[in-house]
Amino acid sequence: MAQSLWFLFIITNLVFSAYADQLQRFEHPTKTHDSLSFLVLGDWGRRGDFNQSQVALQMGRIGEKLDIDFVVSTGDNFYEDGLTGENDSNFEESFSNIYTANSLQKQWYSVLGNHDYRGDVLAQLSPFLRKIDSRWLCLRSFIVDTELAEIFFVDTTPFVKMYFTNEAGHKYDWRGINSRKAYISNLLKDLDLALKESTAKWKIVIGHHAIRSIGHHGDTQELIKHILPLLKIYGVDFYMNGHDHCLEHISDTESPIEFLTSGAGSKAWRGDINEKNRGGLKFMYDGQGFMSVQLNHTQAEIVFYDVFGQVLHRFNKLKQLHSSI
């Protein structure tokens, strides 16, 4: 009963603040002001297939061990083509019925991936889904403020021009995006202002598409052009994404930014790795798994796990005493 009341508190008290920026802001209370812990998962929704259920099992185990505050999804939440509507059984069969561990009964913050845009986007964004499972929160772009960290969720799919030219051979649901150019321009202005005004100790940006990756899809040139400069200007610590079905850690060679890919929630083992794009590469695993993030005022610890819950890669980042801005 107490846990149900906590969910009700989270949903009814996700506060929209009338800040100067236009990105909806949610305040997430944490266990303590001194630490934050969460899991990051991407590219997962396959009704338990392709080891999705096994990854979920290990997420539950690690989530309990770390006493996580919430879960972040980096998109491509439902395969192959998103949801067909608010009552699509794929929502429960790929989400509610899979991530059943007690430790995962926390808020899930999710962005859309390109596969989600192939379905009924408005359904996946609908508050109706929260009535089915109160953990679910998916919006195009928004901010989660935990005081210790601000996490900026960015809708990256509209940045990729290929999706608008039918080169990929798929139909996308662009309702709500009347003009790609105007949509991107407004989002960049909102993100610029939000990052500029942020006073958080840690700044984290979440998107579906990679800025840097040596996986199948590789770097996203549109994000390198439009998003990366903002990350550098405002001292963002981490950019986290999915899209490539692997786990990666790449350090930027020109700034303190760490690029982290967690897109291995189900189908993986693609096998095509870009051997020519390894600048700053610290770790790459072409298989299923997920990532954990633990923060305090002085350091961050990032850990990548495989489908068996084994640690594949771990690194710490110290927080500089003075801002780079």
mmCIF file with all atom_site columns, N, CA and C in Angstrom, residues 243-298:
data_model
loop_
_atom_site.group_PDB
_atom_site.id
_atom_site.type_symbol
_atom_site.label_atom_id
_atom_site.label_alt_id
_atom_site.label_comp_id
_atom_site.label_asym_id
_atom_site.label_entity_id
_atom_site.label_seq_id
_atom_site.pdbx_PDB_ins_code
_atom_site.Cartn_x
_atom_site.Cartn_y
_atom_site.Cartn_z
_atom_site.occupancy
_atom_site.B_iso_or_equiv
_atom_site.pdbx_formal_charge
_atom_site.auth_seq_id
_atom_site.auth_comp_id
_atom_site.auth_asym_id
_atom_site.auth_atom_id
_atom_site.pdbx_PDB_model_num
ATOM 1   N N  . HIS A 1 243 ? 19.882 3.206  -29.788 1.00 0.00 ? 243 HIS A N  1
ATOM 2   C CA . HIS A 1 243 ? 19.914 3.101  -31.249 1.00 0.00 ? 243 HIS A CA 1
ATOM 3   C C  . HIS A 1 243 ? 20.834 1.989  -31.719 1.00 0.00 ? 243 HIS A C  1
ATOM 4   N N  . ASP A 1 244 ? 22.126 2.064  -31.439 1.00 0.00 ? 244 ASP A N  1
ATOM 5   C CA . ASP A 1 244 ? 22.978 0.915  -31.722 1.00 0.00 ? 244 ASP A CA 1
ATOM 6   C C  . ASP A 1 244 ? 22.776 -0.117 -30.621 1.00 0.00 ? 244 ASP A C  1
ATOM 7   N N  . HIS A 1 245 ? 22.558 -1.369 -31.023 1.00 0.00 ? 245 HIS A N  1
ATOM 8   C CA . HIS A 1 245 ? 22.194 -2.425 -30.079 1.00 0.00 ? 245 HIS A CA 1
ATOM 9   C C  . HIS A 1 245 ? 23.446 -3.011 -29.431 1.00 0.00 ? 245 HIS A C  1
ATOM 10  N N  . CYS A 1 246 ? 24.076 -2.196 -28.625 1.00 0.00 ? 246 CYS A N  1
ATOM 11  C CA . CYS A 1 246 ? 25.337 -2.574 -27.997 1.00 0.00 ? 246 CYS A CA 1
ATOM 12  C C  . CYS A 1 246 ? 25.538 -1.711 -26.757 1.00 0.00 ? 246 CYS A C  1
ATOM 13  N N  . LEU A 1 247 ? 26.675 -1.891 -26.116 1.00 0.00 ? 247 LEU A N  1
ATOM 14  C CA . LEU A 1 247 ? 27.084 -1.073 -24.973 1.00 0.00 ? 247 LEU A CA 1
ATOM 15  C C  . LEU A 1 247 ? 28.417 -0.424 -25.332 1.00 0.00 ? 247 LEU A C  1
ATOM 16  N N  . GLU A 1 248 ? 28.511 0.890  -25.098 1.00 0.00 ? 248 GLU A N  1
ATOM 17  C CA . GLU A 1 248 ? 29.732 1.608  -25.489 1.00 0.00 ? 248 GLU A CA 1
ATOM 18  C C  . GLU A 1 248 ? 30.073 2.722  -24.514 1.00 0.00 ? 248 GLU A C  1
ATOM 19  N N  . HIS A 1 249 ? 31.358 2.994  -24.423 1.00 0.00 ? 249 HIS A N  1
ATOM 20  C CA . HIS A 1 249 ? 31.869 4.166  -23.702 1.00 0.00 ? 249 HIS A CA 1
ATOM 21  C C  . HIS A 1 249 ? 32.952 4.789  -24.573 1.00 0.00 ? 249 HIS A C  1
ATOM 22  N N  . ILE A 1 250 ? 32.691 6.031  -24.992 1.00 0.00 ? 250 ILE A N  1
ATOM 23  C CA . ILE A 1 250 ? 33.642 6.781  -25.798 1.00 0.00 ? 250 ILE A CA 1
ATOM 24  C C  . ILE A 1 250 ? 33.863 8.138  -25.142 1.00 0.00 ? 250 ILE A C  1
ATOM 25  N N  . SER A 1 251 ? 35.109 8.497  -24.909 1.00 0.00 ? 251 SER A N  1
ATOM 26  C CA . SER A 1 251 ? 35.435 9.809  -24.344 1.00 0.00 ? 251 SER A CA 1
ATOM 27  C C  . SER A 1 251 ? 35.665 10.800 -25.479 1.00 0.00 ? 251 SER A C  1
ATOM 28  N N  . ASP A 1 252 ? 35.083 11.981 -25.341 1.00 0.00 ? 252 ASP A N  1
ATOM 29  C CA . ASP A 1 252 ? 35.318 13.014 -26.342 1.00 0.00 ? 252 ASP A CA 1
ATOM 30  C C  . ASP A 1 252 ? 36.782 13.439 -26.282 1.00 0.00 ? 252 ASP A C  1
ATOM 31  N N  . THR A 1 253 ? 37.397 13.581 -27.434 1.00 0.00 ? 253 THR A N  1
ATOM 32  C CA . THR A 1 253 ? 38.814 13.944 -27.477 1.00 0.00 ? 253 THR A CA 1
ATOM 33  C C  . THR A 1 253 ? 39.042 15.446 -27.360 1.00 0.00 ? 253 THR A C  1
ATOM 34  N N  . GLU A 1 254 ? 37.953 16.233 -27.371 1.00 0.00 ? 254 GLU A N  1
ATOM 35  C CA . GLU A 1 254 ? 38.090 17.689 -27.329 1.00 0.00 ? 254 GLU A CA 1
ATOM 36  C C  . GLU A 1 254 ? 37.401 18.331 -26.132 1.00 0.00 ? 254 GLU A C  1
ATOM 37  N N  . SER A 1 255 ? 36.783 17.531 -25.270 1.00 0.00 ? 255 SER A N  1
ATOM 38  C CA . SER A 1 255 ? 36.070 18.070 -24.110 1.00 0.00 ? 255 SER A CA 1
ATOM 39  C C  . SER A 1 255 ? 35.920 16.965 -23.070 1.00 0.00 ? 255 SER A C  1
ATOM 40  N N  . PRO A 1 256 ? 35.411 17.281 -21.882 1.00 0.00 ? 256 PRO A N  1
ATOM 41  C CA . PRO A 1 256 ? 35.236 16.257 -20.839 1.00 0.00 ? 256 PRO A CA 1
ATOM 42  C C  . PRO A 1 256 ? 34.010 15.365 -21.032 1.00 0.00 ? 256 PRO A C  1
ATOM 43  N N  . ILE A 1 257 ? 33.270 15.512 -22.118 1.00 0.00 ? 257 ILE A N  1
ATOM 44  C CA . ILE A 1 257 ? 32.043 14.747 -22.320 1.00 0.00 ? 257 ILE A CA 1
ATOM 45  C C  . ILE A 1 257 ? 32.349 13.262 -22.497 1.00 0.00 ? 257 ILE A C  1
ATOM 46  N N  . GLU A 1 258 ? 31.519 12.431 -21.851 1.00 0.00 ? 258 GLU A N  1
ATOM 47  C CA . GLU A 1 258 ? 31.587 10.985 -22.039 1.00 0.00 ? 258 GLU A CA 1
ATOM 48  C C  . GLU A 1 258 ? 30.338 10.552 -22.809 1.00 0.00 ? 258 GLU A C  1
ATOM 49  N N  . PHE A 1 259 ? 30.538 9.822  -23.914 1.00 0.00 ? 259 PHE A N  1
ATOM 50  C CA . PHE A 1 259 ? 29.434 9.308  -24.711 1.00 0.00 ? 259 PHE A CA 1
ATOM 51  C C  . PHE A 1 259 ? 29.173 7.859  -24.302 1.00 0.00 ? 259 PHE A C  1
ATOM 52  N N  . LEU A 1 260 ? 27.938 7.578  -23.884 1.00 0.00 ? 260 LEU A N  1
ATOM 53  C CA . LEU A 1 260 ? 27.590 6.271  -23.343 1.00 0.00 ? 260 LEU A CA 1
ATOM 54  C C  . LEU A 1 260 ? 26.398 5.696  -24.095 1.00 0.00 ? 260 LEU A C  1
ATOM 55  N N  . THR A 1 261 ? 26.590 4.564  -24.727 1.00 0.00 ? 261 THR A N  1
ATOM 56  C CA . THR A 1 261 ? 25.509 3.892  -25.450 1.00 0.00 ? 261 THR A CA 1
ATOM 57  C C  . THR A 1 261 ? 24.990 2.730  -24.623 1.00 0.00 ? 261 THR A C  1
ATOM 58  N N  . SER A 1 262 ? 23.672 2.727  -24.388 1.00 0.00 ? 262 SER A N  1
ATOM 59  C CA . SER A 1 262 ? 23.006 1.600  -23.738 1.00 0.00 ? 262 SER A CA 1
ATOM 60  C C  . SER A 1 262 ? 21.767 1.273  -24.564 1.00 0.00 ? 262 SER A C  1
ATOM 61  N N  . GLY A 1 263 ? 21.985 0.488  -25.629 1.00 0.00 ? 263 GLY A N  1
ATOM 62  C CA . GLY A 1 263 ? 20.901 0.128  -26.534 1.00 0.00 ? 263 GLY A CA 1
ATOM 63  C C  . GLY A 1 263 ? 20.792 -1.369 -26.711 1.00 0.00 ? 263 GLY A C  1
ATOM 64  N N  . ALA A 1 264 ? 21.114 -2.112 -25.647 1.00 0.00 ? 264 ALA A N  1
ATOM 65  C CA . ALA A 1 264 ? 21.246 -3.571 -25.739 1.00 0.00 ? 264 ALA A CA 1
ATOM 66  C C  . ALA A 1 264 ? 20.191 -4.300 -24.926 1.00 0.00 ? 264 ALA A C  1
ATOM 67  N N  . GLY A 1 265 ? 18.973 -3.722 -24.871 1.00 0.00 ? 265 GLY A N  1
ATOM 68  C CA . GLY A 1 265 ? 17.936 -4.298 -24.019 1.00 0.00 ? 265 GLY A CA 1
ATOM 69  C C  . GLY A 1 265 ? 17.326 -5.582 -24.525 1.00 0.00 ? 265 GLY A C  1
ATOM 70  N N  . SER A 1 266 ? 17.518 -5.897 -25.808 1.00 0.00 ? 266 SER A N  1
ATOM 71  C CA . SER A 1 266 ? 16.997 -7.165 -26.342 1.00 0.00 ? 266 SER A CA 1
ATOM 72  C C  . SER A 1 266 ? 17.867 -7.635 -27.510 1.00 0.00 ? 266 SER A C  1
ATOM 73  N N  . LYS A 1 267 ? 17.418 -7.420 -28.742 1.00 0.00 ? 267 LYS A N  1
ATOM 74  C CA . LYS A 1 267 ? 18.141 -7.937 -29.905 1.00 0.00 ? 267 LYS A CA 1
ATOM 75  C C  . LYS A 1 267 ? 19.491 -7.245 -30.068 1.00 0.00 ? 267 LYS A C  1
ATOM 76  N N  . ALA A 1 268 ? 20.547 -8.029 -30.181 1.00 0.00 ? 268 ALA A N  1
ATOM 77  C CA . ALA A 1 268 ? 21.903 -7.483 -30.297 1.00 0.00 ? 268 ALA A CA 1
ATOM 78  C C  . ALA A 1 268 ? 22.738 -8.412 -31.178 1.00 0.00 ? 268 ALA A C  1
ATOM 79  N N  . TRP A 1 269 ? 24.055 -8.381 -30.952 1.00 0.00 ? 269 TRP A N  1
ATOM 80  C CA . TRP A 1 269 ? 25.009 -9.222 -31.681 1.00 0.00 ? 269 TRP A CA 1
ATOM 81  C C  . TRP A 1 269 ? 24.931 -8.972 -33.193 1.00 0.00 ? 269 TRP A C  1
ATOM 82  N N  . ARG A 1 270 ? 24.921 -7.692 -33.576 1.00 0.00 ? 270 ARG A N  1
ATOM 83  C CA . ARG A 1 270 ? 24.842 -7.361 -35.000 1.00 0.00 ? 270 ARG A CA 1
ATOM 84  C C  . ARG A 1 270 ? 26.148 -7.678 -35.727 1.00 0.00 ? 270 ARG A C  1
ATOM 85  N N  . GLY A 1 271 ? 27.254 -7.414 -35.051 1.00 0.00 ? 271 GLY A N  1
ATOM 86  C CA . GLY A 1 271 ? 28.528 -7.861 -35.589 1.00 0.00 ? 271 GLY A CA 1
ATOM 87  C C  . GLY A 1 271 ? 29.278 -6.903 -36.482 1.00 0.00 ? 271 GLY A C  1
ATOM 88  N N  . ASP A 1 272 ? 28.633 -5.814 -36.931 1.00 0.00 ? 272 ASP A N  1
ATOM 89  C CA . ASP A 1 272 ? 29.342 -4.891 -37.819 1.00 0.00 ? 272 ASP A CA 1
ATOM 90  C C  . ASP A 1 272 ? 29.845 -3.687 -37.031 1.00 0.00 ? 272 ASP A C  1
ATOM 91  N N  . ILE A 1 273 ? 31.131 -3.703 -36.728 1.00 0.00 ? 273 ILE A N  1
ATOM 92  C CA . ILE A 1 273 ? 31.770 -2.659 -35.928 1.00 0.00 ? 273 ILE A CA 1
ATOM 93  C C  . ILE A 1 273 ? 32.655 -1.814 -36.829 1.00 0.00 ? 273 ILE A C  1
ATOM 94  N N  . ASN A 1 274 ? 32.550 -0.505 -36.679 1.00 0.00 ? 274 ASN A N  1
ATOM 95  C CA . ASN A 1 274 ? 33.329 0.423  -37.492 1.00 0.00 ? 274 ASN A CA 1
ATOM 96  C C  . ASN A 1 274 ? 34.743 0.534  -36.935 1.00 0.00 ? 274 ASN A C  1
ATOM 97  N N  . GLU A 1 275 ? 35.670 -0.135 -37.574 1.00 0.00 ? 275 GLU A N  1
ATOM 98  C CA . GLU A 1 275 ? 37.042 -0.166 -37.086 1.00 0.00 ? 275 GLU A CA 1
ATOM 99  C C  . GLU A 1 275 ? 37.778 1.158  -37.316 1.00 0.00 ? 275 GLU A C  1
ATOM 100 N N  . LYS A 1 276 ? 37.222 2.039  -38.168 1.00 0.00 ? 276 LYS A N  1
ATOM 101 C CA . LYS A 1 276 ? 37.903 3.284  -38.507 1.00 0.00 ? 276 LYS A CA 1
ATOM 102 C C  . LYS A 1 276 ? 37.487 4.453  -37.615 1.00 0.00 ? 276 LYS A C  1
ATOM 103 N N  . ASN A 1 277 ? 36.600 4.229  -36.678 1.00 0.00 ? 277 ASN A N  1
ATOM 104 C CA . ASN A 1 277 ? 36.022 5.338  -35.917 1.00 0.00 ? 277 ASN A CA 1
ATOM 105 C C  . ASN A 1 277 ? 36.265 5.161  -34.423 1.00 0.00 ? 277 ASN A C  1
ATOM 106 N N  . ARG A 1 278 ? 37.481 4.822  -34.042 1.00 0.00 ? 278 ARG A N  1
ATOM 107 C CA . ARG A 1 278 ? 37.762 4.413  -32.667 1.00 0.00 ? 278 ARG A CA 1
ATOM 108 C C  . ARG A 1 278 ? 38.370 5.510  -31.792 1.00 0.00 ? 278 ARG A C  1
ATOM 109 N N  . GLY A 1 279 ? 38.409 6.731  -32.267 1.00 0.00 ? 279 GLY A N  1
ATOM 110 C CA . GLY A 1 279 ? 38.975 7.801  -31.457 1.00 0.00 ? 279 GLY A CA 1
ATOM 111 C C  . GLY A 1 279 ? 38.248 7.975  -30.138 1.00 0.00 ? 279 GLY A C  1
ATOM 112 N N  . GLY A 1 280 ? 38.965 7.878  -29.025 1.00 0.00 ? 280 GLY A N  1
ATOM 113 C CA . GLY A 1 280 ? 38.378 8.034  -27.700 1.00 0.00 ? 280 GLY A CA 1
ATOM 114 C C  . GLY A 1 280 ? 37.662 6.807  -27.165 1.00 0.00 ? 280 GLY A C  1
ATOM 115 N N  . LEU A 1 281 ? 37.668 5.700  -27.920 1.00 0.00 ? 281 LEU A N  1
ATOM 116 C CA . LEU A 1 281 ? 36.951 4.495  -27.497 1.00 0.00 ? 281 LEU A CA 1
ATOM 117 C C  . LEU A 1 281 ? 37.565 3.896  -26.232 1.00 0.00 ? 281 LEU A C  1
ATOM 118 N N  . LYS A 1 282 ? 36.724 3.674  -25.230 1.00 0.00 ? 282 LYS A N  1
ATOM 119 C CA . LYS A 1 282 ? 37.159 3.053  -23.976 1.00 0.00 ? 282 LYS A CA 1
ATOM 120 C C  . LYS A 1 282 ? 36.607 1.639  -23.814 1.00 0.00 ? 282 LYS A C  1
ATOM 121 N N  . PHE A 1 283 ? 35.433 1.402  -24.411 1.00 0.00 ? 283 PHE A N  1
ATOM 122 C CA . PHE A 1 283 ? 34.774 0.106  -24.219 1.00 0.00 ? 283 PHE A CA 1
ATOM 123 C C  . PHE A 1 283 ? 33.692 -0.062 -25.266 1.00 0.00 ? 283 PHE A C  1
ATOM 124 N N  . MET A 1 284 ? 33.556 -1.302 -25.781 1.00 0.00 ? 284 MET A N  1
ATOM 125 C CA . MET A 1 284 ? 32.460 -1.647 -26.679 1.00 0.00 ? 284 MET A CA 1
ATOM 126 C C  . MET A 1 284 ? 32.129 -3.111 -26.506 1.00 0.00 ? 284 MET A C  1
ATOM 127 N N  . TYR A 1 285 ? 30.836 -3.413 -26.366 1.00 0.00 ? 285 TYR A N  1
ATOM 128 C CA . TYR A 1 285 ? 30.372 -4.796 -26.237 1.00 0.00 ? 285 TYR A CA 1
ATOM 129 C C  . TYR A 1 285 ? 29.181 -4.982 -27.153 1.00 0.00 ? 285 TYR A C  1
ATOM 130 N N  . ASP A 1 286 ? 29.309 -5.877 -28.122 1.00 0.00 ? 286 ASP A N  1
ATOM 131 C CA . ASP A 1 286 ? 28.275 -6.086 -29.134 1.00 0.00 ? 286 ASP A CA 1
ATOM 132 C C  . ASP A 1 286 ? 27.303 -7.178 -28.684 1.00 0.00 ? 286 ASP A C  1
ATOM 133 N N  . GLY A 1 287 ? 26.679 -6.959 -27.521 1.00 0.00 ? 287 GLY A N  1
ATOM 134 C CA . GLY A 1 287 ? 25.747 -7.950 -26.987 1.00 0.00 ? 287 GLY A CA 1
ATOM 135 C C  . GLY A 1 287 ? 24.733 -7.298 -26.070 1.00 0.00 ? 287 GLY A C  1
ATOM 136 N N  . GLN A 1 288 ? 23.857 -8.110 -25.484 1.00 0.00 ? 288 GLN A N  1
ATOM 137 C CA . GLN A 1 288 ? 22.797 -7.574 -24.633 1.00 0.00 ? 288 GLN A CA 1
ATOM 138 C C  . GLN A 1 288 ? 23.300 -7.145 -23.268 1.00 0.00 ? 288 GLN A C  1
ATOM 139 N N  . GLY A 1 289 ? 22.600 -6.163 -22.689 1.00 0.00 ? 289 GLY A N  1
ATOM 140 C CA . GLY A 1 289 ? 22.955 -5.693 -21.358 1.00 0.00 ? 289 GLY A CA 1
ATOM 141 C C  . GLY A 1 289 ? 22.340 -4.344 -21.060 1.00 0.00 ? 289 GLY A C  1
ATOM 142 N N  . PHE A 1 290 ? 22.862 -3.693 -20.034 1.00 0.00 ? 290 PHE A N  1
ATOM 143 C CA . PHE A 1 290 ? 22.326 -2.417 -19.574 1.00 0.00 ? 290 PHE A CA 1
ATOM 144 C C  . PHE A 1 290 ? 23.404 -1.685 -18.801 1.00 0.00 ? 290 PHE A C  1
ATOM 145 N N  . MET A 1 291 ? 23.053 -0.531 -18.260 1.00 0.00 ? 291 MET A N  1
ATOM 146 C CA . MET A 1 291 ? 24.040 0.328  -17.601 1.00 0.00 ? 291 MET A CA 1
ATOM 147 C C  . MET A 1 291 ? 23.464 0.872  -16.302 1.00 0.00 ? 291 MET A C  1
ATOM 148 N N  . SER A 1 292 ? 24.324 1.070  -15.312 1.00 0.00 ? 292 SER A N  1
ATOM 149 C CA . SER A 1 292 ? 23.922 1.733  -14.072 1.00 0.00 ? 292 SER A CA 1
ATOM 150 C C  . SER A 1 292 ? 24.712 3.020  -13.900 1.00 0.00 ? 292 SER A C  1
ATOM 151 N N  . VAL A 1 293 ? 24.085 3.993  -13.239 1.00 0.00 ? 293 VAL A N  1
ATOM 152 C CA . VAL A 1 293 ? 24.702 5.284  -12.961 1.00 0.00 ? 293 VAL A CA 1
ATOM 153 C C  . VAL A 1 293 ? 24.525 5.595  -11.487 1.00 0.00 ? 293 VAL A C  1
ATOM 154 N N  . GLN A 1 294 ? 25.625 5.891  -10.803 1.00 0.00 ? 294 GLN A N  1
ATOM 155 C CA . GLN A 1 294 ? 25.593 6.318  -9.411  1.00 0.00 ? 294 GLN A CA 1
ATOM 156 C C  . GLN A 1 294 ? 26.341 7.635  -9.285  1.00 0.00 ? 294 GLN A C  1
ATOM 157 N N  . LEU A 1 295 ? 25.693 8.613  -8.689  1.00 0.00 ? 295 LEU A N  1
ATOM 158 C CA . LEU A 1 295 ? 26.274 9.948  -8.564  1.00 0.00 ? 295 LEU A CA 1
ATOM 159 C C  . LEU A 1 295 ? 26.264 10.404 -7.117  1.00 0.00 ? 295 LEU A C  1
ATOM 160 N N  . ASN A 1 296 ? 27.302 11.139 -6.741  1.00 0.00 ? 296 ASN A N  1
ATOM 161 C CA . ASN A 1 296 ? 27.273 11.937 -5.527  1.00 0.00 ? 296 ASN A CA 1
ATOM 162 C C  . ASN A 1 296 ? 27.905 13.284 -5.865  1.00 0.00 ? 296 ASN A C  1
ATOM 163 N N  . HIS A 1 297 ? 28.208 14.098 -4.890  1.00 0.00 ? 297 HIS A N  1
ATOM 164 C CA . HIS A 1 297 ? 28.683 15.444 -5.169  1.00 0.00 ? 297 HIS A CA 1
ATOM 165 C C  . HIS A 1 297 ? 30.090 15.478 -5.766  1.00 0.00 ? 297 HIS A C  1
ATOM 166 N N  . THR A 1 298 ? 30.837 14.421 -5.582  1.00 0.00 ? 298 THR A N  1
ATOM 167 C CA . THR A 1 298 ? 32.240 14.453 -6.020  1.00 0.00 ? 298 THR A CA 1
ATOM 168 C C  . THR A 1 298 ? 32.580 13.495 -7.150  1.00 0.00 ? 298 THR A C  1
#
